[in-house]
Amino acid sequence: MQTEPSKSTNPIRALCDQFNAIHIDHLERRWISISLLVIGLFVGIITIDAFFHGVNPPSKVETIDSASLHLSEEFAEDNLGVSVNQNGEIIIRMVAGRYSFFPKHIDVPAETQLTFRWVSMDVLHGVHIPMTNMSTMIVPGYVAEVSTQFPSPGEYPLLCNEYCGLGHNHMWSNISVIAKEDWKAPVKSSIKGDQQ
Ligand code: CUA
């Protein structure tokens, strides 16, 4: 079987040659180029966020039964909120449900590594805290774990960023971030997983 001799060994060059050989109106050509540039720009933004701002998807896939969170040890009502594990790490457990985040209010220290563990009790929610790397989907049936630090004390809004129903735009709450030296650690966690 005979094959056509290729004009260029560089595959990108060959693709450009093919593209140039097709008749496309110059306006259309311009818009194709603009679309490709926009795609390139978005890929660039994602790359910069991933490598320089530490934005990443949850690292592990951990499942949980959303319908029985109240019966689970970790996300039972009494265990929600801020806790400190045996290694001195601060773990914050929160439940998202239409249309709020529970517990309603928490105090956390500034300039300290915090690990948030989120679950949904009903449908898909999201959580976004502006000016931090906290932005994750909260998918029913999975635990979303994100670590972050708050640079300075203040009130930080907690916003749901996935459409979850008619009350979606009212689904927000806030976190009080207080100076590291003024923050009092809660009693050591009694959750089994925290005591390893
Ligand atoms: Cu929860 Cu939108």
XYZ file of C-alpha atoms and ligand atoms in Angstrom:
198
model
C 0.000 0.000 0.000
C 1.304 3.427 -0.910
C 1.334 6.175 1.592
C 1.480 9.849 0.778
C 4.843 11.392 1.510
C 4.390 13.781 4.446
C 5.630 17.315 3.911
C 6.843 17.769 7.421
C 8.043 15.408 10.145
C 6.802 17.737 12.861
C 3.196 16.638 13.632
C 2.117 20.133 14.801
C 3.598 21.674 11.669
C 1.796 19.068 9.556
C -1.483 19.859 11.310
C -0.982 23.613 10.677
C -0.221 22.900 7.005
C -3.435 20.878 6.729
C -5.375 23.635 8.499
C -3.976 26.250 6.107
C -4.802 24.107 3.071
C -8.523 24.032 3.943
C -10.559 26.954 2.736
C -11.937 28.755 5.777
C -13.296 32.268 5.675
C -10.818 34.677 7.281
C -13.358 35.823 9.890
C -14.032 32.230 10.866
C -10.304 31.571 10.973
C -9.896 34.522 13.323
C -12.605 33.214 15.665
C -11.092 29.705 15.669
C -7.779 31.276 16.720
C -9.489 33.315 19.457
C -11.259 30.174 20.791
C -7.945 28.301 20.872
C -6.305 31.233 22.699
C -9.136 31.299 25.282
C -8.754 27.531 25.864
C -4.991 28.039 26.252
C -5.621 30.874 28.740
C -7.944 28.687 30.871
C -5.512 25.766 30.865
C -2.794 28.242 31.902
C -4.911 29.565 34.812
C -5.654 26.011 36.015
C -1.937 25.143 35.799
C -0.887 28.241 37.772
C -3.585 27.581 40.413
C -2.567 23.938 40.736
C 1.189 24.483 41.025
C 1.511 27.907 42.667
C -1.697 28.416 44.681
C -2.015 24.824 45.890
C -5.513 24.333 44.448
C -6.166 20.622 44.054
C -8.972 18.096 44.076
C -9.522 16.097 47.284
C -6.597 13.729 47.616
C -8.409 10.526 48.473
C -11.777 9.026 47.803
C -13.458 8.357 51.106
C -17.058 7.205 51.133
C -19.746 7.718 53.767
C -23.468 6.995 53.969
C -25.146 10.415 53.687
C -28.477 9.114 54.926
C -27.092 8.008 58.295
C -24.602 10.750 59.166
C -26.375 11.267 62.509
C -25.655 7.630 63.361
C -22.024 7.738 62.240
C -19.460 8.413 64.909
C -17.510 11.070 63.089
C -20.366 13.233 61.816
C -22.837 12.756 64.660
C -24.112 16.137 65.882
C -21.963 16.213 69.029
C -18.761 15.638 67.084
C -19.219 18.439 64.547
C -17.105 21.561 64.665
C -13.514 22.106 65.735
C -11.514 19.325 67.363
C -7.869 18.587 68.039
C -6.523 15.090 67.428
C -3.789 13.215 69.318
C -1.104 14.749 67.084
C -2.299 18.252 67.878
C -3.768 18.736 64.392
C -6.921 20.819 64.148
C -9.709 18.975 62.341
C -12.976 20.714 61.514
C -15.985 18.593 60.645
C -18.910 20.217 58.930
C -22.130 19.037 57.334
C -23.728 20.796 54.388
C -27.478 20.481 53.978
C -30.212 22.453 52.311
C -29.726 25.348 53.101
C -26.952 25.797 55.616
C -23.597 24.618 56.884
C -23.563 22.955 60.312
C -22.468 23.908 62.877
C -23.716 27.410 62.134
C -20.695 29.109 63.613
C -17.111 28.164 64.522
C -13.991 29.926 65.811
C -10.626 28.979 64.336
C -7.100 30.347 64.793
C -5.325 32.421 62.141
C -1.969 31.371 60.601
C -2.525 27.732 61.565
C -2.911 24.671 59.383
C -6.550 23.540 59.507
C -8.035 20.406 57.981
C -11.683 20.647 57.010
C -13.749 17.512 56.475
C -17.031 18.144 54.684
C -20.012 15.902 54.036
C -23.442 16.480 52.539
C -26.619 15.231 54.176
C -28.725 15.523 51.030
C -27.729 16.833 47.591
C -24.622 18.178 45.874
C -23.301 21.334 47.548
C -20.056 23.228 47.289
C -18.090 25.402 49.626
C -15.978 28.391 48.799
C -14.143 30.718 51.166
C -12.892 33.770 49.240
C -9.187 34.646 49.608
C -8.259 31.069 50.566
C -7.726 27.852 48.598
C -10.974 26.476 50.060
C -13.215 25.597 47.162
C -14.566 22.106 46.891
C -17.650 20.210 45.843
C -19.418 18.360 48.643
C -20.744 15.273 46.915
C -23.289 13.140 48.807
C -21.684 9.839 49.775
C -18.116 11.213 49.912
C -15.971 13.061 52.434
C -14.287 16.151 50.970
C -11.087 16.967 52.827
C -9.275 20.272 52.287
C -6.429 21.830 54.288
C -6.044 25.558 54.484
C -4.736 28.447 56.573
C -6.326 31.812 57.246
C -3.700 34.543 56.888
C -5.272 37.059 59.282
C -8.087 37.355 61.840
C -11.528 38.419 60.687
C -14.902 37.143 59.562
C -14.670 34.894 56.515
C -17.763 34.057 54.480
C -18.588 30.451 53.694
C -20.527 30.236 50.443
C -22.271 27.358 48.709
C -21.096 27.392 45.108
C -23.057 24.501 43.612
C -26.713 25.006 42.729
C -28.618 22.923 45.288
C -32.206 24.149 45.089
C -34.386 27.226 45.500
C -32.577 28.323 48.657
C -29.096 28.000 47.119
C -28.378 31.733 47.126
C -29.240 31.916 50.834
C -26.880 29.073 51.709
C -23.989 30.799 53.356
C -22.511 31.200 56.795
C -19.288 32.562 58.248
C -16.228 31.559 60.207
C -14.610 33.725 62.878
C -10.867 33.632 62.519
C -9.202 34.857 65.687
C -5.591 35.654 66.526
C -3.539 32.525 67.197
C -2.709 33.587 70.782
C -6.370 34.316 71.670
C -7.703 30.997 70.367
C -8.552 28.338 72.926
C -8.300 24.727 71.799
C -11.431 22.680 72.446
C -11.257 19.564 74.622
C -9.364 16.724 72.933
C -11.475 14.815 70.468
C -13.189 11.629 71.594
C -13.535 10.346 68.023
C -11.797 6.984 67.591
C -10.053 7.936 64.326
C -8.525 11.008 65.979
C -6.867 9.011 68.728
C -4.507 6.871 66.678
Cu -25.958 24.322 48.825
Cu -26.054 25.627 46.844
